[in-house]
CSV table of C-alpha atoms in Angstrom, one decimal:
chain,number,residue,atom,x,y,z
A,1,MET,CA,0.0,0.1,0.0
A,2,LYS,CA,1.2,3.5,-1.0
A,3,GLU,CA,2.1,5.9,1.8
A,4,ILE,CA,-0.3,8.8,2.4
A,5,SER,CA,2.5,11.0,2.6
A,6,LYS,CA,3.7,10.5,-1.1
A,7,LEU,CA,0.1,11.1,-2.4
A,8,MET,CA,-0.8,14.3,-0.1
A,9,ASP,CA,2.0,16.0,1.4
A,10,TYR,CA,4.3,18.7,-0.6
A,11,ARG,CA,7.2,17.0,-2.5
A,12,GLU,CA,9.5,19.9,-3.7
A,13,ASP,CA,10.7,17.4,-6.3
A,14,VAL,CA,7.4,17.3,-8.0
A,15,LYS,CA,7.5,19.0,-11.4
A,16,VAL,CA,4.4,19.7,-13.7
A,17,LEU,CA,4.8,20.0,-17.4
A,18,ASP,CA,2.2,21.0,-19.7
A,19,ALA,CA,2.3,19.4,-23.2
A,20,THR,CA,-0.8,20.9,-24.5
A,21,LEU,CA,1.0,22.5,-27.8
A,22,ARG,CA,2.9,19.6,-28.5
A,23,ASP,CA,0.4,16.5,-27.8
A,24,GLY,CA,-2.5,18.9,-28.7
A,25,GLY,CA,-0.9,20.0,-32.0
A,26,LEU,CA,-1.1,16.4,-33.2
A,27,VAL,CA,-5.1,17.1,-33.3
A,28,ASN,CA,-4.7,20.2,-35.2
A,29,ASP,CA,-1.6,20.1,-37.1
A,30,PHE,CA,-0.2,22.9,-34.6
A,31,PHE,CA,-2.0,25.4,-36.0
A,32,PHE,CA,-2.6,27.5,-33.0
A,33,THR,CA,-3.0,31.4,-33.1
A,34,ASP,CA,-0.4,33.6,-31.3
A,35,GLU,CA,-3.2,34.7,-28.9
A,36,PHE,CA,-3.7,30.9,-28.1
A,37,VAL,CA,-0.1,30.4,-27.1
A,38,LYS,CA,0.5,33.7,-25.7
A,39,ASP,CA,-2.5,33.1,-23.4
A,40,LEU,CA,-1.4,29.5,-22.5
A,41,TYR,CA,2.1,31.0,-21.6
A,42,ARG,CA,0.4,33.6,-19.3
A,43,ALA,CA,-2.0,30.8,-17.7
A,44,ASN,CA,0.8,28.3,-17.0
A,45,VAL,CA,2.9,31.0,-15.1
A,46,LYS,CA,-0.1,32.1,-13.1
A,47,ALA,CA,-0.8,28.5,-12.6
A,48,GLY,CA,2.5,27.7,-11.4
A,49,VAL,CA,3.4,24.9,-13.7
A,50,ASP,CA,6.8,24.0,-13.9
A,51,TYR,CA,7.5,23.5,-17.8
A,52,MET,CA,5.9,24.2,-20.9
A,53,GLU,CA,6.5,22.3,-23.8
A,54,PHE,CA,6.1,24.3,-26.9
A,55,GLY,CA,6.1,21.7,-29.4
A,56,TYR,CA,8.5,19.9,-31.6
A,57,LYS,CA,12.0,20.5,-33.1
A,58,ALA,CA,10.9,18.9,-36.6
A,59,SER,CA,13.5,19.0,-39.5
A,60,LYS,CA,12.1,21.2,-42.3
A,61,GLU,CA,13.8,18.8,-44.5
A,62,LEU,CA,11.3,16.0,-43.6
A,63,PHE,CA,7.9,18.1,-42.8
A,64,ASP,CA,6.7,20.7,-45.2
A,65,VAL,CA,6.5,24.0,-43.2
A,66,THR,CA,3.5,24.9,-45.1
A,67,LYS,CA,1.2,21.8,-43.9
A,68,PHE,CA,1.8,22.7,-40.2
A,69,GLY,CA,2.0,25.4,-37.5
A,70,LYS,CA,4.6,27.2,-35.8
A,71,CYS,CA,4.8,24.6,-32.8
A,72,LYS,CA,6.1,21.8,-35.2
A,73,PHE,CA,9.4,23.4,-35.5
A,74,CYS,CA,9.5,25.6,-32.4
A,75,ASP,CA,12.4,27.9,-34.0
A,76,ASP,CA,13.8,30.0,-31.3
A,77,GLU,CA,12.7,33.1,-32.5
A,78,TYR,CA,9.2,32.2,-32.7
A,79,ILE,CA,9.4,31.1,-29.0
A,80,ARG,CA,10.9,34.4,-28.1
A,81,SER,CA,8.1,36.2,-30.1
A,82,ILE,CA,5.8,34.3,-27.4
A,83,VAL,CA,8.0,34.6,-24.1
A,84,GLY,CA,10.4,37.4,-24.6
A,85,ASP,CA,12.8,36.9,-22.0
A,86,ASN,CA,10.6,34.8,-19.8
A,87,ASP,CA,11.8,36.5,-16.7
A,88,THR,CA,9.6,33.8,-14.7
A,89,ASP,CA,9.9,30.5,-13.0
A,90,LEU,CA,8.5,28.6,-16.1
A,91,LYS,CA,10.8,26.8,-18.1
A,92,ILE,CA,10.5,26.1,-21.6
A,93,ALA,CA,10.7,22.8,-23.2
A,94,VAL,CA,10.7,21.1,-26.9
A,95,MET,CA,10.5,17.6,-28.2
A,96,ALA,CA,13.1,16.3,-30.6
A,97,ASP,CA,12.0,12.6,-32.1
A,98,VAL,CA,14.9,10.5,-33.3
A,99,GLY,CA,15.1,10.5,-37.0
A,100,ARG,CA,12.8,13.4,-37.3
A,101,CYS,CA,15.0,16.4,-36.4
A,102,ASP,CA,18.2,17.9,-37.3
A,103,TYR,CA,19.2,18.6,-33.8
A,104,LYS,CA,22.8,19.2,-34.9
A,105,ASN,CA,21.4,22.3,-36.6
A,106,ASP,CA,18.0,22.9,-35.4
A,107,ILE,CA,19.2,23.0,-31.5
A,108,HIS,CA,21.2,25.7,-30.7
A,109,ASN,CA,23.4,26.3,-27.9
A,110,ARG,CA,21.4,27.0,-24.8
A,111,SER,CA,23.1,30.3,-24.1
A,112,ASP,CA,21.7,31.4,-27.5
A,113,SER,CA,18.1,30.0,-27.1
A,114,PRO,CA,15.1,30.5,-25.0
A,115,ILE,CA,14.7,26.8,-24.4
A,116,ASP,CA,15.6,24.9,-21.2
A,117,LEU,CA,14.8,21.5,-21.5
A,118,ILE,CA,15.1,19.0,-24.5
A,119,ARG,CA,12.6,16.1,-24.6
A,120,VAL,CA,14.2,13.3,-26.6
A,121,ALA,CA,12.1,10.6,-28.0
A,122,THR,CA,12.8,7.5,-28.9
A,123,TYR,CA,11.8,3.7,-29.3
A,124,LEU,CA,13.6,0.9,-27.6
A,125,ASN,CA,15.1,0.0,-30.9
A,126,THR,CA,16.6,3.8,-31.5
A,127,ILE,CA,18.3,4.0,-28.0
A,128,PRO,CA,22.0,4.2,-29.2
A,129,ALA,CA,20.6,7.4,-31.7
A,130,ALA,CA,18.6,8.8,-28.6
A,131,VAL,CA,21.9,8.6,-26.3
A,132,ASN,CA,23.7,10.9,-29.5
A,133,MET,CA,20.9,13.6,-29.2
A,134,ILE,CA,21.1,13.5,-25.4
A,135,GLU,CA,24.9,13.9,-25.4
A,136,ASP,CA,24.5,16.8,-27.8
A,137,ALA,CA,21.9,18.6,-25.9
A,138,ALA,CA,23.5,18.1,-22.9
A,139,ALA,CA,26.9,19.4,-24.2
A,140,LYS,CA,25.0,22.3,-25.5
A,141,GLY,CA,23.6,23.2,-22.0
A,142,TYR,CA,20.4,22.1,-21.8
A,143,GLU,CA,18.5,19.9,-19.1
A,144,VAL,CA,17.5,16.6,-21.0
A,145,SER,CA,14.7,14.0,-20.5
A,146,CYS,CA,14.1,10.9,-22.5
A,147,ASN,CA,10.4,9.6,-23.4
A,148,ILE,CA,10.9,5.8,-24.2
A,149,MET,CA,7.5,5.2,-26.2
A,150,ALA,CA,5.3,2.2,-26.8
A,151,ILE,CA,6.6,0.5,-23.5
A,152,SER,CA,3.5,-1.5,-23.1
A,153,ASN,CA,4.7,-3.6,-26.1
A,154,SER,CA,8.4,-4.1,-24.5
A,155,GLN,CA,9.9,-7.1,-22.8
A,156,GLU,CA,11.0,-6.2,-19.3
A,157,GLY,CA,14.3,-7.1,-19.9
A,158,ASP,CA,14.8,-4.9,-22.7
A,159,LEU,CA,13.5,-2.0,-21.0
A,160,LYS,CA,16.1,-2.7,-18.1
A,161,ALA,CA,18.8,-2.9,-20.6
A,162,ALA,CA,17.8,0.6,-22.2
A,163,LEU,CA,17.7,2.2,-18.9
A,164,ASP,CA,21.1,1.2,-18.1
A,165,ILE,CA,22.4,2.3,-21.3
A,166,LEU,CA,20.3,5.8,-20.7
A,167,GLY,CA,21.5,5.8,-17.1
A,168,LYS,CA,25.3,6.2,-18.3
A,169,SER,CA,24.3,9.0,-20.7
A,170,PRO,CA,23.8,12.8,-19.2
A,171,VAL,CA,20.1,12.5,-19.3
A,172,ASP,CA,18.4,14.1,-16.5
A,173,VAL,CA,14.8,12.4,-16.5
A,174,PHE,CA,13.9,8.8,-17.7
A,175,TYR,CA,9.8,9.0,-19.0
A,176,ILE,CA,7.6,6.2,-18.6
A,177,VAL,CA,5.1,6.7,-21.8
A,178,ASP,CA,1.8,4.7,-22.1
A,179,SER,CA,1.7,5.6,-25.6
A,180,PHE,CA,-1.4,3.5,-26.4
A,181,GLY,CA,-3.1,4.1,-23.1
A,182,SER,CA,-3.3,0.4,-22.7
A,183,LEU,CA,-1.7,0.3,-19.0
A,184,TYR,CA,-3.5,0.0,-16.0
A,185,PRO,CA,-2.6,1.3,-12.6
A,186,GLU,CA,-1.1,-1.9,-11.2
A,187,GLN,CA,0.9,-2.3,-14.4
A,188,ILE,CA,2.1,1.1,-14.0
A,189,ALA,CA,3.2,0.7,-10.5
A,190,ARG,CA,5.5,-2.3,-11.8
A,191,VAL,CA,7.1,-0.2,-14.5
A,192,ALA,CA,7.4,2.7,-12.2
A,193,ASP,CA,9.5,0.0,-9.9
A,194,ILE,CA,11.9,-0.7,-13.0
A,195,TYR,CA,12.4,2.9,-13.6
A,196,LEU,CA,12.9,4.3,-10.0
A,197,GLU,CA,15.4,1.5,-9.3
A,198,ALA,CA,17.1,2.4,-12.5
A,199,ALA,CA,16.8,6.2,-11.3
A,200,SER,CA,18.4,5.7,-8.2
A,201,LYS,CA,21.2,3.6,-9.3
A,202,TYR,CA,22.2,6.5,-11.8
A,203,SER,CA,21.0,9.5,-9.8
A,204,LYS,CA,18.0,10.2,-12.2
A,205,LYS,CA,14.8,11.4,-12.0
A,206,VAL,CA,11.5,9.7,-13.3
A,207,GLY,CA,8.5,11.0,-15.1
A,208,ILE,CA,5.5,9.9,-16.5
A,209,HIS,CA,3.5,10.8,-19.8
A,210,ALA,CA,0.0,9.1,-20.0
A,211,HIS,CA,-2.8,8.5,-23.0
A,212,ASN,CA,-6.4,8.3,-22.0
A,213,ASN,CA,-7.6,5.4,-24.1
A,214,GLN,CA,-9.3,3.7,-21.1
A,215,GLN,CA,-9.8,6.8,-19.2
A,216,LEU,CA,-6.7,5.9,-16.9
A,217,ALA,CA,-4.6,8.9,-17.9
A,218,PHE,CA,-5.2,10.6,-14.6
A,219,ALA,CA,-5.4,7.3,-12.6
A,220,ASN,CA,-2.3,6.3,-13.8
A,221,THR,CA,-0.3,9.5,-13.3
A,222,ILE,CA,-1.3,9.8,-9.5
A,223,GLU,CA,-0.8,6.2,-9.2
A,224,ALA,CA,3.0,6.8,-10.4
A,225,VAL,CA,3.2,9.7,-8.3
A,226,GLY,CA,2.3,7.8,-5.3
A,227,ASP,CA,5.0,5.4,-6.1
A,228,GLY,CA,7.6,8.2,-6.3
A,229,VAL,CA,7.7,9.4,-9.7
A,230,ASP,CA,8.0,13.2,-9.8
A,231,TRP,CA,7.7,14.8,-13.3
A,232,LEU,CA,4.3,14.5,-14.2
A,233,ASP,CA,2.8,15.8,-17.7
A,234,GLY,CA,-0.6,17.2,-18.3
A,235,THR,CA,-2.5,18.9,-20.9
A,236,TYR,CA,-5.5,21.3,-20.8
A,237,ALA,CA,-8.7,19.7,-21.3
A,238,GLN,CA,-6.7,16.4,-21.7
A,239,MET,CA,-5.9,18.0,-25.2
A,240,GLY,CA,-3.7,15.5,-27.1
A,241,ARG,CA,-3.5,12.7,-29.9
A,242,GLY,CA,-6.4,10.8,-30.1
A,243,ALA,CA,-7.7,9.8,-26.5
A,244,GLY,CA,-6.1,12.8,-25.0
A,245,ASN,CA,-3.9,12.8,-21.9
A,246,CYS,CA,-3.9,13.5,-18.2
A,247,ALA,CA,-6.1,16.4,-17.7
A,248,MET,CA,-4.0,19.5,-16.2
A,249,GLU,CA,-7.2,20.8,-14.2
A,250,LEU,CA,-7.5,17.3,-12.9
A,251,LEU,CA,-3.6,17.2,-11.7
A,252,LEU,CA,-3.4,20.3,-10.4
A,253,GLY,CA,-6.5,20.0,-8.2
A,254,PHE,CA,-5.0,16.5,-7.1
A,255,LEU,CA,-1.5,17.9,-6.3
A,256,ARG,CA,-2.9,20.3,-3.4
A,257,ASN,CA,0.6,21.9,-3.7
A,258,PRO,CA,0.2,25.8,-2.7
A,259,LYS,CA,2.6,26.3,-5.3
A,260,TYR,CA,-0.2,25.3,-8.0
A,261,ASN,CA,-3.1,27.1,-8.7
A,262,VAL,CA,-5.9,25.6,-11.1
A,263,TYR,CA,-8.1,29.0,-11.4
A,264,PRO,CA,-5.9,30.2,-14.7
A,265,VAL,CA,-6.2,26.6,-16.1
A,266,ILE,CA,-10.0,26.7,-15.8
A,267,LYS,CA,-9.9,30.5,-17.2
A,268,PHE,CA,-8.0,29.2,-20.3
A,269,ILE,CA,-10.4,26.4,-21.2
A,270,GLU,CA,-13.1,28.2,-20.8
A,271,LYS,CA,-11.9,31.0,-23.5
A,272,HIS,CA,-9.8,28.8,-25.7
A,273,ILE,CA,-10.4,25.0,-25.5
A,274,ASN,CA,-14.3,25.5,-25.7
A,275,LYS,CA,-13.7,27.6,-29.3
A,276,LEU,CA,-11.3,25.0,-30.5
A,277,ARG,CA,-14.2,22.1,-30.1
A,278,GLU,CA,-16.8,24.6,-31.5
A,279,ASP,CA,-14.5,25.0,-34.5
A,280,GLY,CA,-14.3,21.1,-34.9
A,281,VAL,CA,-11.1,20.3,-33.7
A,282,VAL,CA,-11.5,16.7,-32.0
A,283,TRP,CA,-10.0,14.8,-29.2
A,284,GLY,CA,-10.7,12.7,-26.0
A,285,TYR,CA,-11.8,9.4,-25.1
A,286,ASP,CA,-14.3,7.5,-27.5
A,287,ILE,CA,-15.0,3.8,-28.2
A,288,GLN,CA,-12.6,3.7,-30.9
A,289,TYR,CA,-9.7,4.7,-28.8
A,290,LEU,CA,-10.9,2.4,-26.0
A,291,LEU,CA,-10.7,-0.8,-28.4
A,292,THR,CA,-7.3,0.2,-29.7
A,293,GLY,CA,-6.2,0.6,-26.1
A,294,LEU,CA,-7.6,-2.6,-24.9
A,295,LEU,CA,-5.8,-4.5,-27.7
A,296,ASN,CA,-2.6,-2.3,-26.8
A,297,GLN,CA,-2.2,-1.2,-30.6
A,298,HIS,CA,-1.0,2.3,-31.9
A,299,PRO,CA,-4.3,4.6,-32.1
A,300,ARG,CA,-3.5,5.3,-35.9
A,301,THR,CA,-6.7,3.1,-37.0
A,302,ALA,CA,-9.0,4.8,-34.4
A,303,ILE,CA,-7.4,8.2,-35.6
A,304,GLN,CA,-8.5,7.4,-39.0
A,305,PHE,CA,-11.9,6.2,-37.8
A,306,THR,CA,-12.5,9.3,-36.1
A,307,LYS,CA,-11.6,11.3,-39.3
A,308,ASP,CA,-13.8,9.4,-41.7
A,309,ASN,CA,-16.9,10.1,-39.0
A,310,ARG,CA,-17.5,6.3,-38.4
A,311,LYS,CA,-19.8,5.1,-35.6
A,312,ASP,CA,-19.8,1.3,-36.8
A,313,TYR,CA,-17.7,0.5,-33.7
A,314,ALA,CA,-18.5,-3.5,-33.9
A,315,GLU,CA,-17.2,-3.4,-37.7
A,316,PHE,CA,-13.7,-1.2,-36.3
A,317,TYR,CA,-13.5,-3.8,-33.6
A,318,ASN,CA,-13.6,-6.7,-35.8
A,319,GLU,CA,-11.1,-5.0,-38.4
A,320,ILE,CA,-8.5,-3.9,-35.8
A,321,VAL,CA,-8.7,-7.7,-33.9
A,322,ALA,CA,-7.8,-9.1,-37.6
A,323,GLN,CA,-4.9,-6.8,-37.5
A,324,ASP,CA,-3.7,-8.1,-33.8
């Protein structure tokens, strides 16, 4: 049974990261207005959020800049146009996907950039490439985290080996990522133990990024924090790919930490998130995402189901079972 103090008491090491622009950008191709982004930045500052993820550092050679908004590429100049000198306690993060970014050229020295944290995203089979990116970012002066994606498909031995490799790198935070929203709290507890053991061995921190396919993103996040995980991702109104993520308003309300204030989050949702939904941007729990979560599959088929405005859930279930 969890120590109640780990769930209820103030923990200085707990950090909350807002991933609304990055994970949420996957549902509208990152076409956020500057007003939206500036208001989100201000809301995060007022809410006491520790890190704000602006989006991806995607390669402009691989992705057509005319088909995506600015948060797909996170140019330093764009971030500065939003945050200025960022004379606040809020730190700025971006994600760099292995194989999808030109990190040597597009990620500049920390002293010349408004960015504080580089979040390297990798699968288990690209860990060596991730280490190269981590070493590059650390050498440039950044804090660095590593998001190991799709761990619900991994063998425990492979995961431990990957954490050992990463532990020897200059990465600061290992991230548990339930990419398919398929894990249950009991499984999160087991995975957290594996991560925390490696983190203790190598003096790292552990974070969690959850998806809501089975309406467990919040439950899995608070399970993890009760196990000792310190870095917690959330998005406003759970905006994120497919079923979305852990809702920021739920997370800040749960933490009961005097440094956090949920009211600015609620105000932002009222002003901006409701309008996105009215304009036809779609995300959040639905049956098709539940089904891919139950089957531990990538939600790409459910995303296409949603785009096609299908409602034949039983037929969709038969289709994806046949692929399993």
